[in-house]
mmCIF file of C-alpha atoms in Angstrom:
data_model
loop_
_atom_site.group_PDB
_atom_site.id
_atom_site.type_symbol
_atom_site.label_atom_id
_atom_site.label_comp_id
_atom_site.label_asym_id
_atom_site.label_seq_id
_atom_site.Cartn_x
_atom_site.Cartn_y
_atom_site.Cartn_z
ATOM 1 C CA MET A 118 432.740 101.478 343.881
ATOM 2 C CA ASP A 119 436.451 102.305 343.857
ATOM 3 C CA LEU A 120 437.384 101.425 340.269
ATOM 4 C CA GLN A 121 441.105 101.766 340.921
ATOM 5 C CA ALA A 122 440.891 99.329 343.844
ATOM 6 C CA LEU A 123 438.986 96.906 341.623
ATOM 7 C CA ALA A 124 441.621 97.190 338.877
ATOM 8 C CA VAL A 125 444.430 96.531 341.382
ATOM 9 C CA TYR A 126 442.527 93.548 342.800
ATOM 10 C CA CYS A 127 442.067 92.035 339.340
ATOM 11 C CA GLN A 128 445.745 92.547 338.524
ATOM 12 C CA GLU A 129 447.020 91.110 341.807
ATOM 13 C CA ASN A 130 444.791 88.049 341.421
ATOM 14 C CA ASN A 131 445.718 87.542 337.752
ATOM 15 C CA LEU A 132 442.109 87.739 336.650
ATOM 16 C CA PRO A 133 441.371 87.931 332.923
ATOM 17 C CA ALA A 134 440.397 91.402 331.649
ATOM 18 C CA TYR A 135 436.819 90.366 331.024
ATOM 19 C CA ARG A 136 436.243 89.809 334.762
ATOM 20 C CA TYR A 137 436.859 93.511 335.404
ATOM 21 C CA ARG A 138 434.386 94.377 332.654
ATOM 22 C CA GLN A 139 431.823 91.942 334.095
ATOM 23 C CA VAL A 140 431.998 93.568 337.523
ATOM 24 C CA LEU A 141 431.641 97.054 335.991
ATOM 25 C CA LYS A 142 428.645 95.989 333.909
ATOM 26 C CA ASN A 143 426.926 94.610 337.007
ATOM 27 C CA TYR A 144 427.829 97.663 339.082
ATOM 28 C CA TYR A 145 426.455 100.172 336.581
ATOM 29 C CA SER A 146 423.346 98.060 335.895
ATOM 30 C CA GLY A 147 421.626 99.211 339.092
ATOM 31 C CA ARG A 148 420.252 95.731 339.749
ATOM 32 C CA VAL A 149 422.757 94.533 342.380
ATOM 33 C CA LEU A 150 423.353 95.559 345.967
ATOM 34 C CA THR A 151 426.090 92.994 346.712
ATOM 35 C CA PHE A 152 428.787 91.162 344.791
ATOM 36 C CA ASP A 153 426.955 87.936 345.624
ATOM 37 C CA GLN A 154 424.165 89.047 343.285
ATOM 38 C CA MET A 155 426.617 89.105 340.362
ATOM 39 C CA THR A 156 425.736 85.565 339.386
ATOM 40 C CA ASP A 157 427.877 85.610 336.225
ATOM 41 C CA LEU A 158 430.952 85.569 338.508
ATOM 42 C CA PRO A 159 432.310 82.441 340.250
ATOM 43 C CA ALA A 160 430.989 82.053 343.794
ATOM 44 C CA ALA A 161 434.478 82.125 345.327
ATOM 45 C CA LEU A 162 435.304 85.386 343.529
ATOM 46 C CA ARG A 163 432.044 86.961 344.651
ATOM 47 C CA ALA A 164 432.728 86.049 348.263
ATOM 48 C CA ASP A 165 436.271 87.428 348.139
ATOM 49 C CA LEU A 166 435.191 90.679 346.492
ATOM 50 C CA ASP A 167 432.501 91.129 349.142
ATOM 51 C CA LYS A 168 435.189 90.961 351.824
ATOM 52 C CA LYS A 169 437.748 93.196 350.152
ATOM 53 C CA ILE A 170 435.973 95.884 348.107
ATOM 54 C CA PRO A 171 432.860 97.779 349.271
ATOM 55 C CA LEU A 172 430.355 97.868 346.415
ATOM 56 C CA LEU A 173 428.912 101.248 347.469
ATOM 57 C CA SER A 174 430.661 104.113 349.253
ATOM 58 C CA VAL A 175 427.375 105.583 350.507
ATOM 59 C CA LYS A 176 424.974 104.213 353.108
ATOM 60 C CA PRO A 177 421.393 105.516 353.426
ATOM 61 C CA LEU A 178 420.491 106.697 356.922
ATOM 62 C CA LYS A 179 417.124 108.307 356.298
ATOM 63 C CA VAL A 180 414.754 108.683 353.353
ATOM 64 C CA GLN A 181 411.954 111.243 353.102
ATOM 65 C CA GLN A 182 409.349 111.514 350.383
ATOM 66 C CA ILE A 183 406.739 114.055 349.370
ATOM 67 C CA GLY A 184 404.808 113.469 346.167
ATOM 68 C CA HIS A 185 407.229 112.604 343.384
ATOM 69 C CA THR A 186 410.321 113.794 345.268
ATOM 70 C CA GLN A 187 412.563 111.757 347.559
ATOM 71 C CA LYS A 188 415.520 112.921 349.636
ATOM 72 C CA THR A 189 418.019 110.611 351.256
ATOM 73 C CA LEU A 190 420.634 111.304 353.904
ATOM 74 C CA LEU A 191 423.747 109.336 352.968
ATOM 75 C CA GLU A 192 426.690 108.462 355.215
ATOM 76 C CA LEU A 193 430.160 108.151 353.704
ATOM 77 C CA LYS A 194 433.015 105.892 354.804
ATOM 78 C CA ASP A 195 434.445 108.574 357.119
ATOM 79 C CA HIS A 196 430.958 109.132 358.627
ATOM 80 C CA ALA A 197 430.543 112.467 356.833
ATOM 81 C CA LYS A 198 426.993 113.033 355.602
ATOM 82 C CA ILE A 199 425.492 114.369 352.397
ATOM 83 C CA GLU A 200 422.028 114.599 350.869
ATOM 84 C CA SER A 201 420.869 113.490 347.445
ATOM 85 C CA VAL A 202 417.474 114.019 345.815
ATOM 86 C CA LEU A 203 415.356 112.055 343.344
ATOM 87 C CA MET A 204 412.711 113.899 341.323
ATOM 88 C CA ASP A 205 410.159 112.031 339.220
ATOM 89 C CA TYR A 206 408.327 114.375 336.856
ATOM 90 C CA ASP A 207 407.313 114.672 333.236
ATOM 91 C CA GLY A 208 408.324 111.063 332.650
ATOM 92 C CA TRP A 209 411.943 111.778 333.669
ATOM 93 C CA LEU A 210 413.722 110.428 336.714
ATOM 94 C CA THR A 211 416.247 113.053 337.770
ATOM 95 C CA ALA A 212 418.995 112.639 340.381
ATOM 96 C CA CYS A 213 420.232 115.804 342.062
ATOM 97 C CA VAL A 214 423.710 114.913 343.321
ATOM 98 C CA SER A 215 426.105 116.553 345.757
ATOM 99 C CA SER A 216 429.749 117.223 344.899
ATOM 100 C CA GLN A 217 431.105 118.303 348.304
ATOM 101 C CA VAL A 218 430.430 117.662 351.977
ATOM 102 C CA GLY A 219 429.032 121.064 352.854
ATOM 103 C CA CYS A 220 430.081 124.075 350.794
ATOM 104 C CA PRO A 221 432.733 126.798 351.231
ATOM 105 C CA LEU A 222 430.826 129.568 349.417
ATOM 106 C CA ALA A 223 428.324 130.583 352.123
ATOM 107 C CA CYS A 224 425.697 132.009 349.770
ATOM 108 C CA ALA A 225 423.105 133.841 351.856
ATOM 109 C CA PHE A 226 420.109 132.040 350.343
ATOM 110 C CA CYS A 227 421.497 128.492 350.672
ATOM 111 C CA ALA A 228 421.254 126.268 353.733
ATOM 112 C CA THR A 229 424.251 124.173 352.658
ATOM 113 C CA GLY A 230 426.598 127.110 353.100
ATOM 114 C CA GLY A 231 425.461 127.408 356.697
ATOM 115 C CA ILE A 232 427.017 124.056 357.637
ATOM 116 C CA GLY A 233 430.440 125.017 356.290
ATOM 117 C CA TYR A 234 432.825 122.986 354.171
ATOM 118 C CA GLN A 235 434.349 119.637 355.139
ATOM 119 C CA ARG A 236 435.828 118.135 351.983
ATOM 120 C CA ASN A 237 435.385 117.285 348.324
ATOM 121 C CA LEU A 238 433.565 114.122 347.353
ATOM 122 C CA THR A 239 435.504 111.518 345.414
ATOM 123 C CA SER A 240 434.269 110.571 341.958
ATOM 124 C CA GLU A 241 433.219 107.255 343.507
ATOM 125 C CA GLU A 242 431.018 109.027 346.069
ATOM 126 C CA ILE A 243 429.430 111.155 343.351
ATOM 127 C CA ILE A 244 428.674 108.179 341.098
ATOM 128 C CA ASP A 245 427.420 106.055 343.983
ATOM 129 C CA GLN A 246 424.623 108.551 344.638
ATOM 130 C CA ILE A 247 423.274 107.705 341.179
ATOM 131 C CA ILE A 248 423.930 103.984 341.632
ATOM 132 C CA TYR A 249 422.010 104.154 344.920
ATOM 133 C CA TRP A 250 418.972 105.683 343.218
ATOM 134 C CA ASN A 251 419.156 103.193 340.349
ATOM 135 C CA ASN A 252 419.170 100.385 342.912
ATOM 136 C CA GLN A 253 416.002 101.803 344.450
ATOM 137 C CA LEU A 254 414.329 102.282 341.077
ATOM 138 C CA TYR A 255 415.317 99.087 339.227
ATOM 139 C CA PRO A 256 414.189 98.128 336.600
ATOM 140 C CA ARG A 257 413.694 101.877 335.993
ATOM 141 C CA PHE A 258 416.737 104.148 335.767
ATOM 142 C CA ILE A 259 417.826 107.718 336.331
ATOM 143 C CA GLY A 260 417.312 109.618 333.070
ATOM 144 C CA ARG A 261 418.843 112.958 334.052
ATOM 145 C CA VAL A 262 421.572 114.041 336.463
ATOM 146 C CA VAL A 263 421.968 117.568 337.838
ATOM 147 C CA PHE A 264 424.939 118.696 339.922
ATOM 148 C CA MET A 265 422.793 121.009 342.016
ATOM 149 C CA GLY A 266 423.069 119.343 345.409
ATOM 150 C CA MET A 267 425.500 120.203 348.178
ATOM 151 C CA GLY A 268 428.723 121.952 347.180
ATOM 152 C CA GLU A 269 430.254 123.815 344.253
ATOM 153 C CA PRO A 270 431.051 121.326 341.454
ATOM 154 C CA LEU A 271 433.708 123.490 339.802
ATOM 155 C CA LEU A 272 435.719 123.616 343.045
ATOM 156 C CA ASN A 273 435.938 119.812 342.895
ATOM 157 C CA TRP A 274 436.973 119.932 339.265
ATOM 158 C CA GLN A 275 439.009 116.743 338.733
ATOM 159 C CA ASN A 276 436.660 114.450 340.670
ATOM 160 C CA VAL A 277 433.624 115.949 338.951
ATOM 161 C CA LEU A 278 435.265 115.475 335.534
ATOM 162 C CA SER A 279 435.921 111.822 336.353
ATOM 163 C CA ALA A 280 432.306 111.380 337.461
ATOM 164 C CA LEU A 281 431.013 113.080 334.311
ATOM 165 C CA HIS A 282 433.013 110.649 332.195
ATOM 166 C CA GLN A 283 431.489 107.653 333.983
ATOM 167 C CA ILE A 284 427.974 109.087 333.731
ATOM 168 C CA ASN A 285 428.318 109.723 329.996
ATOM 169 C CA ASP A 286 430.486 106.757 328.965
ATOM 170 C CA LYS A 287 428.738 104.003 326.974
ATOM 171 C CA ASP A 288 430.417 101.438 329.254
ATOM 172 C CA GLY A 289 429.413 103.409 332.352
ATOM 173 C CA LEU A 290 425.975 104.803 333.108
ATOM 174 C CA ALA A 291 425.556 105.665 329.392
ATOM 175 C CA LEU A 292 423.592 108.852 330.004
ATOM 176 C CA GLY A 293 423.531 111.334 327.124
ATOM 177 C CA ALA A 294 425.535 114.513 327.664
ATOM 178 C CA ARG A 295 422.476 116.723 327.154
ATOM 179 C CA LYS A 296 420.814 114.936 330.085
ATOM 180 C CA ILE A 297 423.554 116.132 332.465
ATOM 181 C CA SER A 298 423.694 119.628 334.011
ATOM 182 C CA LEU A 299 426.165 121.416 336.272
ATOM 183 C CA SER A 300 425.333 124.503 338.284
ATOM 184 C CA THR A 301 428.117 126.839 339.397
ATOM 185 C CA ALA A 302 428.195 129.950 341.559
ATOM 186 C CA GLY A 303 430.697 131.413 339.101
ATOM 187 C CA ILE A 304 434.216 129.957 339.288
ATOM 188 C CA VAL A 305 435.641 131.878 336.337
ATOM 189 C CA PRO A 306 438.737 129.765 335.450
ATOM 190 C CA GLN A 307 436.749 126.520 335.424
ATOM 191 C CA ILE A 308 433.937 128.033 333.339
ATOM 192 C CA LYS A 309 436.543 128.644 330.644
ATOM 193 C CA GLU A 310 437.969 125.128 331.111
ATOM 194 C CA PHE A 311 434.468 123.714 330.856
ATOM 195 C CA ALA A 312 433.975 125.553 327.556
ATOM 196 C CA ALA A 313 437.201 124.016 326.266
ATOM 197 C CA LEU A 314 435.826 120.504 326.831
ATOM 198 C CA ASP A 315 433.522 120.965 323.825
ATOM 199 C CA THR A 316 430.887 118.872 325.559
ATOM 200 C CA GLU A 317 427.110 118.968 325.252
ATOM 201 C CA ILE A 318 426.759 118.780 329.041
ATOM 202 C CA ASN A 319 424.659 121.738 330.211
ATOM 203 C CA LEU A 320 426.069 124.550 332.322
ATOM 204 C CA ALA A 321 424.000 126.762 334.618
ATOM 205 C CA LEU A 322 425.191 129.884 336.425
ATOM 206 C CA SER A 323 423.791 130.678 339.852
ATOM 207 C CA LEU A 324 423.487 134.424 339.184
ATOM 208 C CA HIS A 325 420.815 135.922 341.489
ATOM 209 C CA ALA A 326 421.874 139.521 340.896
ATOM 210 C CA ALA A 327 423.018 141.451 337.834
ATOM 211 C CA ASP A 328 424.910 144.137 339.727
ATOM 212 C CA GLN A 329 428.114 143.718 341.725
ATOM 213 C CA SER A 330 426.987 145.116 345.088
ATOM 214 C CA THR A 331 423.828 143.003 345.336
ATOM 215 C CA ARG A 332 425.635 139.888 344.176
ATOM 216 C CA GLU A 333 428.364 140.413 346.786
ATOM 217 C CA ARG A 334 425.689 140.694 349.469
ATOM 218 C CA LEU A 335 424.173 137.371 348.432
ATOM 219 C CA MET A 336 427.266 135.505 347.236
ATOM 220 C CA PRO A 337 430.692 136.213 348.788
ATOM 221 C CA ILE A 338 432.370 134.475 345.814
ATOM 222 C CA ALA A 339 431.537 137.629 343.826
ATOM 223 C CA LYS A 340 434.396 139.380 345.655
ATOM 224 C CA THR A 341 436.853 136.858 344.208
ATOM 225 C CA TYR A 342 435.267 136.764 340.764
ATOM 226 C CA PRO A 343 433.612 140.154 340.105
ATOM 227 C CA LEU A 344 430.516 140.274 337.940
ATOM 228 C CA ASP A 345 432.277 141.868 334.957
ATOM 229 C CA ASP A 346 434.852 139.039 334.864
ATOM 230 C CA LEU A 347 432.136 136.456 335.334
ATOM 231 C CA ILE A 348 429.981 137.754 332.490
ATOM 232 C CA SER A 349 433.060 137.917 330.273
ATOM 233 C CA ALA A 350 433.633 134.203 331.005
ATOM 234 C CA CYS A 351 429.975 133.498 330.269
ATOM 235 C CA ARG A 352 430.205 135.253 326.921
ATOM 236 C CA TYR A 353 433.332 133.232 326.156
ATOM 237 C CA TYR A 354 431.445 130.054 327.012
ATOM 238 C CA VAL A 355 428.480 130.712 324.698
ATOM 239 C CA GLU A 356 430.650 132.044 321.875
ATOM 240 C CA HIS A 357 432.984 129.043 322.062
ATOM 241 C CA THR A 358 430.366 126.314 322.505
ATOM 242 C CA ARG A 359 427.373 127.884 320.702
ATOM 243 C CA ARG A 360 425.280 126.379 323.496
ATOM 244 C CA GLN A 361 422.807 128.019 325.841
ATOM 245 C CA LEU A 362 423.991 129.074 329.266
ATOM 246 C CA PHE A 363 421.269 128.899 331.900
ATOM 247 C CA LEU A 364 421.191 131.835 334.311
ATOM 248 C CA GLU A 365 419.505 131.026 337.622
ATOM 249 C CA TYR A 366 417.866 133.922 339.453
ATOM 250 C CA THR A 367 416.064 133.472 342.776
ATOM 251 C CA LEU A 368 413.756 136.365 343.648
ATOM 252 C CA ILE A 369 414.294 137.524 347.243
ATOM 253 C CA GLN A 370 412.081 140.125 348.870
ATOM 254 C CA GLY A 371 413.724 143.516 349.283
ATOM 255 C CA VAL A 372 417.109 142.271 348.096
ATOM 256 C CA ASN A 373 417.141 141.622 344.351
ATOM 257 C CA ASP A 374 413.537 142.103 343.211
ATOM 258 C CA SER A 375 413.225 145.845 342.515
ATOM 259 C CA PRO A 376 412.576 147.384 339.075
ATOM 260 C CA ARG A 377 416.239 148.419 339.062
ATOM 261 C CA HIS A 378 417.322 144.814 339.537
ATOM 262 C CA LEU A 379 415.012 143.689 336.743
ATOM 263 C CA ASN A 380 416.427 146.311 334.379
ATOM 264 C CA ASN A 381 419.983 145.240 335.216
ATOM 265 C CA LEU A 382 419.046 141.631 334.525
ATOM 266 C CA MET A 383 417.506 142.457 331.162
ATOM 267 C CA LYS A 384 420.609 144.395 330.136
ATOM 268 C CA LEU A 385 422.678 141.325 330.965
ATOM 269 C CA LEU A 386 420.357 139.038 329.001
ATOM 270 C CA ASP A 387 420.698 141.381 326.026
ATOM 271 C CA GLN A 388 424.393 140.527 325.804
ATOM 272 C CA SER A 389 423.733 137.127 324.206
ATOM 273 C CA ARG A 390 420.773 135.359 322.649
ATOM 274 C CA LEU A 391 422.232 132.165 324.210
ATOM 275 C CA PHE A 392 421.663 133.411 327.766
ATOM 276 C CA TYR A 393 418.550 131.610 329.023
ATOM 277 C CA LEU A 394 416.951 132.664 332.319
ATOM 278 C CA ASN A 395 415.560 130.305 334.955
ATOM 279 C CA LEU A 396 413.462 132.365 337.375
ATOM 280 C CA ILE A 397 413.226 130.624 340.753
ATOM 281 C CA PRO A 398 411.037 131.270 343.806
ATOM 282 C CA LEU A 399 412.970 131.252 347.090
ATOM 283 C CA ASN A 400 412.182 128.011 348.909
ATOM 284 C CA GLY A 401 411.236 128.990 352.435
ATOM 285 C CA ALA A 402 412.903 131.571 354.653
ATOM 286 C CA ILE A 403 416.693 131.187 354.866
ATOM 287 C CA ASN A 404 419.004 133.407 356.952
ATOM 288 C CA GLY A 405 416.194 135.933 357.389
ATOM 289 C CA LEU A 406 415.610 136.151 353.630
ATOM 290 C CA GLU A 407 412.089 135.656 352.299
ATOM 291 C CA ALA A 408 410.590 134.986 348.897
ATOM 292 C CA SER A 409 409.348 137.938 346.899
ATOM 293 C CA PRO A 410 405.572 138.423 347.054
ATOM 294 C CA LYS A 411 403.566 136.753 344.310
ATOM 295 C CA ALA A 412 402.630 140.154 342.854
ATOM 296 C CA VAL A 413 406.301 141.034 342.386
ATOM 297 C CA PHE A 414 407.101 137.632 340.916
ATOM 298 C CA ASP A 415 404.175 137.942 338.498
ATOM 299 C CA THR A 416 405.310 141.429 337.447
ATOM 300 C CA TRP A 417 408.756 140.083 336.566
ATOM 301 C CA VAL A 418 407.211 137.224 334.579
ATOM 302 C CA LYS A 419 404.875 139.620 332.738
ATOM 303 C CA THR A 420 407.679 142.053 331.865
ATOM 304 C CA LEU A 421 410.069 139.344 330.675
ATOM 305 C CA THR A 422 407.285 137.813 328.579
ATOM 306 C CA GLN A 423 406.256 141.108 327.000
ATOM 307 C CA ARG A 424 409.861 141.852 326.045
ATOM 308 C CA HIS A 425 410.314 138.384 324.543
ATOM 309 C CA TYR A 426 413.196 137.155 326.687
ATOM 310 C CA ASN A 427 414.010 133.458 326.700
ATOM 311 C CA PHE A 428 413.122 132.296 330.195
ATOM 312 C CA SER A 429 411.149 129.816 332.237
ATOM 313 C CA VAL A 430 409.857 129.669 335.787
ATOM 314 C CA ARG A 431 411.609 126.868 337.636
ATOM 315 C CA ARG A 432 409.248 124.529 339.405
ATOM 316 C CA SER A 433 410.265 123.577 342.937
ATOM 317 C CA PHE A 434 409.956 120.028 344.166
ATOM 318 C CA GLY A 435 410.317 118.753 347.703
ATOM 319 C CA ALA A 436 410.291 122.018 349.643
ATOM 320 C CA GLU A 437 408.140 120.363 352.324
ATOM 321 C CA ILE A 438 411.003 117.987 353.153
ATOM 322 C CA ASN A 439 413.789 120.555 352.601
ATOM 323 C CA ALA A 440 414.762 118.885 349.327
ATOM 324 C CA ALA A 441 414.345 121.890 347.014
ATOM 325 C CA CYS A 442 417.039 124.241 345.700
ATOM 326 C CA GLY A 443 419.058 125.811 348.504
ATOM 327 C CA GLN A 444 417.621 123.630 351.247
ATOM 328 C CA LEU A 445 420.073 120.715 351.514
ATOM 329 C CA ALA A 446 421.882 120.743 354.845
ATOM 330 C CA ALA A 447 422.643 117.063 355.642
ATOM 331 C CA GLN A 448 420.159 117.001 358.495
#
């Protein structure tokens, strides 16, 4: 819902301040799909709001489900399309939200980059992905939110900040900061700005190579923000916040999975005890790239374990319906 439009409506109609708060409470509750269901409002007000302010800025076109993972194709007011994912595991309901229509970064291992970039999402469109899932789940609620859907969150900085405030605010979705995570391909200025927020919201870096040439091959953004500058920003982040930074590394056959690549990665991890590695299998073949063989993956896991690095193997959910990491393409 467009909160500014609601505020203007309330002001123009001389409504008492508590009416605005009532509408917000209903909106964030996840139990209503229309203003008419807000039964604590007068019937005439409900009818007028229904005509003048859309409650949701996203409309589901298609929903797919496999196991505990759902993916929905959402249409926006301008008919642009995005995808959002719901994962239900370990007792947590997690929403994976998009921050842009498409993505401008064109990472080689990501299907989203293949559809190009159309525009940033508004904070309303980001929040409404979560509201949509809460509507589907009610009386259960989303317990975690990850900005790991379509787009680069740090390139939509102001709208993402506004959305983060609503997600975390006690009068909004009231989700704890540690239950929120952003993943970035490495936008150096915003990593430093994020550190300055002094928030407990988690930050993850989509790394995928610990040397400049390999990273450039996989992620063109590395030409704008070279690896040395990026790692310097990462060190600044952990030193300033004293919080872990999650480094995401997808193993790709013949590209970034050699012993040399592993050694480079371990040298990077040695730079801070607050660097935490998420090792990720490539989900399907993308742009001619294929997942590293199981034997190679197991060797990496064994070596990292023996040398006592802090890491985990990321589980993939929804690959069968193209809902896993790197697979969202608004199809």
